[in-house]
Short mmCIF file of C-alpha atoms in Angstrom, two decimals:
data_model
loop_
_atom_site.label_atom_id
_atom_site.label_comp_id
_atom_site.label_asym_id
_atom_site.label_seq_id
_atom_site.Cartn_x
_atom_site.Cartn_y
_atom_site.Cartn_z
CA UNK A 1 -25.06 200.57 -38.07
CA UNK A 2 -28.41 202.59 -38.28
CA UNK A 3 -30.69 201.57 -41.34
CA UNK A 4 -32.07 204.45 -43.25
CA UNK A 5 -35.19 204.76 -45.27
CA UNK A 6 -37.04 207.27 -47.23
CA UNK A 7 -39.17 207.45 -50.48
CA UNK A 8 -39.92 210.21 -52.72
CA UNK A 9 -42.98 210.50 -54.87
CA UNK A 10 -42.98 210.62 -59.02
CA UNK A 11 -45.75 212.98 -59.07
CA UNK A 12 -43.83 215.67 -60.99
CA UNK A 13 -40.47 217.05 -61.87
CA UNK A 14 -38.31 217.22 -58.94
CA UNK A 15 -37.89 220.74 -57.95
CA UNK A 16 -35.15 222.58 -55.72
CA UNK A 17 -37.27 221.67 -52.42
CA UNK A 18 -37.07 218.13 -53.14
CA UNK A 19 -33.32 218.48 -53.88
CA UNK A 20 -32.28 220.59 -50.72
CA UNK A 21 -35.00 219.10 -48.58
CA UNK A 22 -34.66 215.48 -49.40
CA UNK A 23 -32.40 214.71 -52.22
CA UNK A 24 -29.13 215.95 -50.80
CA UNK A 25 -29.72 214.23 -47.52
CA UNK A 26 -29.97 211.03 -49.27
CA UNK A 27 -26.68 211.36 -50.74
CA UNK A 28 -24.94 212.48 -47.55
CA UNK A 29 -26.32 209.25 -45.76
CA UNK A 30 -25.86 207.18 -48.53
CA UNK A 31 -22.21 207.92 -48.21
CA UNK A 32 -22.07 207.43 -44.49
CA UNK A 33 -24.22 204.01 -44.13
CA UNK A 34 -23.71 202.47 -47.56
CA UNK A 35 -26.37 199.82 -48.44
CA UNK A 36 -27.88 200.32 -45.35
CA UNK A 37 -29.29 203.87 -46.89
CA UNK A 38 -32.72 202.13 -48.46
CA UNK A 39 -34.38 204.84 -50.85
CA UNK A 40 -37.34 204.10 -53.25
CA UNK A 41 -39.59 206.14 -55.61
CA UNK A 42 -42.88 205.47 -54.13
CA UNK A 43 -45.25 204.96 -57.20
CA UNK A 44 -47.76 203.17 -54.84
CA UNK A 45 -48.40 206.38 -53.02
CA UNK A 46 -48.67 208.60 -56.18
CA UNK A 47 -51.47 206.67 -57.50
CA UNK A 48 -53.56 207.88 -53.99
CA UNK A 49 -53.51 211.39 -55.45
CA UNK A 50 -56.20 211.02 -58.71
CA UNK A 51 -54.83 214.45 -60.22
CA UNK A 52 -51.23 212.83 -60.15
CA UNK A 53 -51.30 209.54 -61.10
CA UNK A 54 -52.00 209.73 -65.25
CA UNK A 55 -51.25 206.21 -66.06
CA UNK A 56 -49.82 207.78 -69.44
CA UNK A 57 -47.22 209.55 -67.15
CA UNK A 58 -46.91 207.39 -64.30
CA UNK A 59 -43.81 205.38 -65.73
CA UNK A 60 -42.08 208.06 -67.19
CA UNK A 61 -42.25 210.00 -64.21
CA UNK A 62 -41.05 207.02 -62.16
CA UNK A 63 -37.94 206.84 -64.58
CA UNK A 64 -37.00 210.12 -64.43
CA UNK A 65 -37.20 210.73 -60.66
CA UNK A 66 -34.51 207.78 -60.56
CA UNK A 67 -32.64 209.65 -63.36
CA UNK A 68 -32.95 212.76 -61.04
CA UNK A 69 -31.63 211.10 -57.83
CA UNK A 70 -28.96 209.59 -59.52
CA UNK A 71 -27.81 212.70 -61.07
CA UNK A 72 -27.61 214.74 -57.84
CA UNK A 73 -25.33 212.32 -56.95
CA UNK A 74 -26.96 209.18 -55.39
CA UNK A 75 -24.70 206.08 -56.26
CA UNK A 76 -27.10 203.32 -57.04
CA UNK A 77 -23.65 200.62 -56.39
CA UNK A 78 -23.55 202.35 -53.03
CA UNK A 79 -27.07 202.49 -51.94
CA UNK A 80 -30.21 200.54 -52.34
CA UNK A 81 -32.49 202.42 -54.81
CA UNK A 82 -35.69 200.87 -56.08
CA UNK A 83 -39.08 201.40 -57.30
CA UNK A 84 -41.96 200.57 -54.49
CA UNK A 85 -44.04 198.41 -56.63
CA UNK A 86 -41.08 196.23 -57.60
CA UNK A 87 -41.04 194.94 -54.13
CA UNK A 88 -44.88 193.40 -53.33
CA UNK A 89 -43.95 192.73 -49.50
CA UNK A 90 -44.83 196.77 -49.33
CA UNK A 91 -48.34 195.97 -49.88
CA UNK A 92 -48.33 193.00 -47.84
CA UNK A 93 -47.35 194.80 -44.47
CA UNK A 94 -49.59 197.74 -45.32
CA UNK A 95 -52.54 195.31 -45.07
CA UNK A 96 -51.52 193.90 -41.88
CA UNK A 97 -51.01 197.28 -40.51
CA UNK A 98 -54.18 198.74 -41.75
CA UNK A 99 -55.98 196.30 -39.32
CA UNK A 100 -53.69 197.82 -36.18
CA UNK A 101 -54.51 201.39 -36.98
CA UNK A 102 -58.27 202.97 -35.95
CA UNK A 103 -59.89 205.12 -38.59
CA UNK A 104 -59.73 207.91 -36.13
CA UNK A 105 -56.23 208.09 -36.14
CA UNK A 106 -55.88 208.34 -39.90
CA UNK A 107 -58.69 210.87 -40.52
CA UNK A 108 -56.87 213.06 -37.97
CA UNK A 109 -53.53 213.32 -40.34
CA UNK A 110 -53.46 216.62 -41.70
CA UNK A 111 -52.04 216.08 -44.96
CA UNK A 112 -55.44 213.51 -45.17
CA UNK A 113 -57.72 216.62 -44.21
CA UNK A 114 -56.21 219.01 -46.55
CA UNK A 115 -56.03 216.54 -49.64
CA UNK A 116 -59.54 215.14 -49.03
CA UNK A 117 -61.18 218.72 -48.57
CA UNK A 118 -60.05 218.97 -52.27
CA UNK A 119 -62.01 216.11 -53.68
CA UNK A 120 -65.47 215.50 -54.30
CA UNK A 121 -65.13 211.48 -53.83
CA UNK A 122 -62.08 210.70 -51.53
CA UNK A 123 -60.30 206.97 -52.28
CA UNK A 124 -59.77 204.77 -49.54
CA UNK A 125 -56.04 204.61 -50.68
CA UNK A 126 -55.84 208.41 -49.70
CA UNK A 127 -56.98 207.54 -45.90
CA UNK A 128 -54.56 204.50 -45.92
CA UNK A 129 -51.48 206.50 -47.12
CA UNK A 130 -49.88 206.73 -43.66
CA UNK A 131 -50.37 202.75 -43.34
CA UNK A 132 -48.44 202.11 -46.40
CA UNK A 133 -45.87 204.69 -45.71
CA UNK A 134 -45.18 202.70 -42.13
CA UNK A 135 -44.85 199.55 -44.30
CA UNK A 136 -42.47 201.11 -46.41
CA UNK A 137 -40.05 202.04 -43.39
CA UNK A 138 -40.86 198.93 -41.06
CA UNK A 139 -40.20 196.32 -43.71
CA UNK A 140 -36.89 197.30 -43.73
CA UNK A 141 -36.70 197.60 -39.96
CA UNK A 142 -35.44 201.31 -40.67
CA UNK A 143 -34.39 203.59 -37.72
CA UNK A 144 -33.51 206.59 -39.44
CA UNK A 145 -35.95 208.55 -41.81
CA UNK A 146 -35.12 211.71 -43.72
CA UNK A 147 -38.13 213.65 -44.31
CA UNK A 148 -39.40 217.03 -44.72
CA UNK A 149 -40.88 218.63 -41.90
CA UNK A 150 -44.74 218.20 -43.43
CA UNK A 151 -44.19 214.22 -42.86
CA UNK A 152 -43.45 214.48 -38.93
CA UNK A 153 -47.00 213.46 -38.05
CA UNK A 154 -46.82 210.57 -40.34
CA UNK A 155 -43.54 209.25 -38.62
CA UNK A 156 -45.12 209.58 -35.37
CA UNK A 157 -48.02 207.40 -36.51
CA UNK A 158 -45.43 204.82 -37.76
CA UNK A 159 -43.89 204.51 -34.13
CA UNK A 160 -47.19 204.09 -33.10
CA UNK A 161 -48.04 201.32 -35.25
CA UNK A 162 -44.73 199.47 -34.45
CA UNK A 163 -45.44 199.88 -30.87
CA UNK A 164 -48.91 198.16 -31.09
CA UNK A 165 -47.37 195.36 -33.63
CA UNK A 166 -44.68 195.01 -30.93
CA UNK A 167 -47.40 194.80 -28.37
CA UNK A 168 -49.63 192.44 -30.25
CA UNK A 169 -47.08 189.84 -31.65
CA UNK A 170 -43.87 190.40 -30.09
CA UNK A 171 -41.05 192.74 -30.20
CA UNK A 172 -40.42 192.87 -33.83
CA UNK A 173 -39.98 196.64 -35.23
CA UNK A 174 -37.86 199.57 -34.08
CA UNK A 175 -39.33 202.93 -33.44
CA UNK A 176 -37.92 204.91 -36.08
CA UNK A 177 -36.82 208.84 -35.88
CA UNK A 178 -36.98 211.33 -38.71
CA UNK A 179 -34.18 213.27 -39.70
CA UNK A 180 -34.43 216.55 -40.95
CA UNK A 181 -32.60 219.14 -43.34
CA UNK A 182 -32.89 222.18 -40.81
CA UNK A 183 -31.28 224.64 -43.50
CA UNK A 184 -34.10 223.84 -45.85
CA UNK A 185 -37.45 223.07 -43.96
CA UNK A 186 -39.84 225.63 -45.97
CA UNK A 187 -38.39 226.70 -49.30
CA UNK A 188 -41.05 228.94 -50.81
CA UNK A 189 -42.70 228.48 -53.92
CA UNK A 190 -41.09 231.13 -56.73
CA UNK A 191 -44.59 232.58 -57.17
CA UNK A 192 -44.44 233.76 -53.51
CA UNK A 193 -47.55 231.92 -52.28
CA UNK A 194 -46.59 229.33 -49.42
CA UNK A 195 -44.13 226.41 -49.78
CA UNK A 196 -42.67 225.08 -52.71
CA UNK A 197 -44.55 221.94 -53.78
CA UNK A 198 -45.89 219.67 -56.99
CA UNK A 199 -49.41 220.08 -56.03
CA UNK A 200 -49.43 223.68 -56.72
CA UNK A 201 -48.12 223.84 -60.25
CA UNK A 202 -45.05 224.47 -62.31
CA UNK A 203 -45.47 228.15 -61.73
CA UNK A 204 -44.78 227.68 -58.02
CA UNK A 205 -41.63 225.57 -58.72
CA UNK A 206 -38.22 225.49 -60.09
CA UNK A 207 -36.90 222.14 -61.15
CA UNK A 208 -33.80 220.74 -60.98
CA UNK A 209 -34.01 219.32 -64.18
CA UNK A 210 -35.62 222.55 -65.74
CA UNK A 211 -34.09 224.66 -68.57
CA UNK A 212 -32.02 227.51 -67.55
CA UNK A 213 -34.00 229.89 -69.76
CA UNK A 214 -37.11 228.97 -68.05
CA UNK A 215 -36.02 229.35 -64.43
CA UNK A 216 -34.68 232.54 -65.36
CA UNK A 217 -38.26 233.86 -66.73
CA UNK A 218 -39.78 232.50 -63.59
CA UNK A 219 -36.99 234.40 -61.53
CA UNK A 220 -37.38 237.48 -63.38
CA UNK A 221 -41.03 238.14 -62.36
CA UNK A 222 -40.51 236.61 -59.08
CA UNK A 223 -41.96 238.74 -56.14
CA UNK A 224 -39.43 240.88 -54.01
CA UNK A 225 -40.03 242.97 -50.80
CA UNK A 226 -43.19 244.24 -51.43
CA UNK A 227 -41.37 247.78 -49.72
CA UNK A 228 -39.27 247.99 -52.80
CA UNK A 229 -41.73 249.78 -55.22
CA UNK A 230 -39.28 251.99 -56.99
CA UNK A 231 -35.41 251.08 -57.57
CA UNK A 232 -34.04 253.74 -55.30
CA UNK A 233 -36.59 252.16 -52.07
CA UNK A 234 -34.31 250.38 -49.45
CA UNK A 235 -35.83 246.77 -48.56
CA UNK A 236 -35.56 244.27 -45.81
CA UNK A 237 -33.89 241.12 -47.44
CA UNK A 238 -35.57 238.88 -44.77
CA UNK A 239 -38.89 239.58 -46.47
CA UNK A 240 -37.86 238.44 -49.92
CA UNK A 241 -37.81 234.83 -51.23
CA UNK A 242 -34.82 236.05 -53.79
CA UNK A 243 -32.71 236.03 -50.77
CA UNK A 244 -34.01 232.87 -49.40
CA UNK A 245 -32.81 231.27 -52.82
CA UNK A 246 -29.41 233.29 -52.38
CA UNK A 247 -29.02 231.51 -49.05
CA UNK A 248 -29.26 228.03 -51.08
CA UNK A 249 -27.26 229.10 -54.25
CA UNK A 250 -24.96 232.04 -53.70
CA UNK A 251 -21.54 232.05 -51.75
CA UNK A 252 -21.32 233.92 -48.53
CA UNK A 253 -19.63 237.03 -50.26
CA UNK A 254 -22.61 237.48 -52.82
CA UNK A 255 -25.34 236.93 -49.95
CA UNK A 256 -23.62 239.65 -47.80
CA UNK A 257 -23.22 241.78 -50.68
CA UNK A 258 -27.18 241.32 -51.87
CA UNK A 259 -28.20 241.76 -48.11
CA UNK A 260 -26.65 245.20 -47.78
CA UNK A 261 -27.35 246.05 -51.52
CA UNK A 262 -30.91 245.66 -50.82
CA UNK A 263 -31.03 247.32 -47.12
CA UNK A 264 -29.42 250.43 -48.68
CA UNK A 265 -30.73 250.47 -52.48
CA UNK A 266 -27.33 249.83 -53.56
CA UNK A 267 -28.76 247.27 -56.14
CA UNK A 268 -31.95 246.68 -57.91
CA UNK A 269 -34.00 243.53 -57.57
CA UNK A 270 -33.21 242.90 -60.93
CA UNK A 271 -29.42 242.67 -60.26
CA UNK A 272 -30.00 240.83 -57.24
CA UNK A 273 -32.03 238.43 -59.54
CA UNK A 274 -29.30 238.07 -61.97
CA UNK A 275 -26.62 237.43 -59.28
CA UNK A 276 -29.02 234.71 -58.20
CA UNK A 277 -29.24 233.33 -61.35
CA UNK A 278 -25.48 232.90 -61.50
CA UNK A 279 -25.42 230.93 -58.58
CA UNK A 280 -28.38 228.65 -59.68
CA UNK A 281 -26.67 228.08 -63.37
CA UNK A 282 -23.30 226.96 -61.35
CA UNK A 283 -25.15 224.71 -59.04
CA UNK A 284 -27.57 222.94 -61.85
CA UNK A 285 -25.85 222.82 -64.82
CA UNK A 286 -23.61 219.77 -63.74
CA UNK A 287 -26.65 217.99 -62.17
CA UNK A 288 -28.61 218.83 -65.60
CA UNK A 289 -25.57 217.42 -67.65
CA UNK A 290 -25.34 214.18 -65.77
CA UNK A 291 -29.51 213.84 -66.34
CA UNK A 292 -28.69 213.74 -70.04
CA UNK A 293 -26.08 211.17 -69.74
CA UNK A 294 -28.20 208.80 -68.06
CA UNK A 295 -31.28 209.44 -70.11
CA UNK A 296 -29.18 208.79 -73.11
CA UNK A 297 -28.42 205.04 -71.37
CA UNK A 298 -31.89 204.05 -69.95
CA UNK A 299 -30.61 200.42 -69.60
CA UNK A 300 -28.16 201.78 -67.22
CA UNK A 301 -31.07 203.28 -65.10
CA UNK A 302 -33.50 200.27 -65.44
CA UNK A 303 -30.61 197.72 -64.74
CA UNK A 304 -29.81 199.79 -61.41
CA UNK A 305 -33.42 199.63 -60.26
CA UNK A 306 -33.82 196.12 -60.98
CA UNK A 307 -30.69 195.30 -58.93
CA UNK A 308 -31.91 197.65 -56.40
CA UNK A 309 -35.40 195.75 -56.14
CA UNK A 310 -33.18 192.60 -55.62
CA UNK A 311 -31.46 193.93 -52.90
CA UNK A 312 -34.72 195.47 -51.24
CA UNK A 313 -36.37 191.87 -51.44
CA UNK A 314 -32.91 190.26 -50.12
CA UNK A 315 -33.97 192.36 -47.20
CA UNK A 316 -37.85 192.57 -47.24
CA UNK A 317 -38.65 188.58 -47.52
CA UNK A 318 -37.24 187.23 -44.45
CA UNK A 319 -38.81 190.23 -42.63
CA UNK A 320 -42.19 189.43 -43.93
CA UNK A 321 -41.71 185.87 -42.98
CA UNK A 322 -41.15 186.60 -39.74
CA UNK A 323 -43.98 188.97 -39.43
CA UNK A 324 -46.56 186.35 -41.09
CA UNK A 325 -45.47 183.61 -38.39
CA UNK A 326 -45.74 185.94 -35.66
CA UNK A 327 -49.24 187.12 -36.87
CA UNK A 328 -50.23 183.43 -37.13
CA UNK A 329 -50.78 183.05 -41.06
CA UNK A 330 -50.48 179.36 -42.15
CA UNK A 331 -47.04 178.65 -43.53
CA UNK A 332 -46.47 175.75 -46.08
#
């Protein structure tokens, strides 16, 4: 049976891009592969971003990310779900991988180029991020990795690191493959400025646990097809981010009605947004209700994370023992 691994950063409130792009995939794969589905909140990765690693908020955001994943349907009794820093073998294997990975390959990573260009002083951890990501995956000998489209380059580097280790020390790691949710590769930000992302701030995102009134205020002023200057102007729904959201939240009848209404000016943009909000409310309300129940029982969440860490270490420890022996470390 395939072994699945993926991680999610606790660098802000999970948004609908995370949900449709990754979290729902976690649930689907968890139902299919059970405990062979391994997921973690990657708090070690989070601290490579100085702007997102406030120590006063990191633990809270880590806890809330676990709550969000459980609220969308991930069952910690059926999958392995834990916090990255609770399994120290991640750091140990990451260090070994840094000795196999040329600096030039790390510097070619697009995410490193983009993020380092925004910093006056670039932390070494940002450069080494892909080596830690490779360790996250290969520590469990995972062969299936559900990720966003923007992680493709990192998965390719992970495969290369696996090949280098196997060549140097003997066959050990599989070469993992990425699994994408092709229906939700690029969800636009609600401000209309590119892909939705935490790094762009709350004005760009729609949080899955965000109050519905707040979501409506964002949708109400969100840009639409620029051709619809007046209510009577026909538009092209394929040029409107609100229509992209309809494809996520609305049923087929609503999508078809909105499509026709936009092209013929049969409905206005505010009517289109109200119909979208109906779908958003129906979709997110049960998730938000489950999240409130989980927050009211923090011991359940913490116990689930502790159990997940024990399960992860039960897999990681013998693999690290194998790695230490092959690398040549003295064992006692």
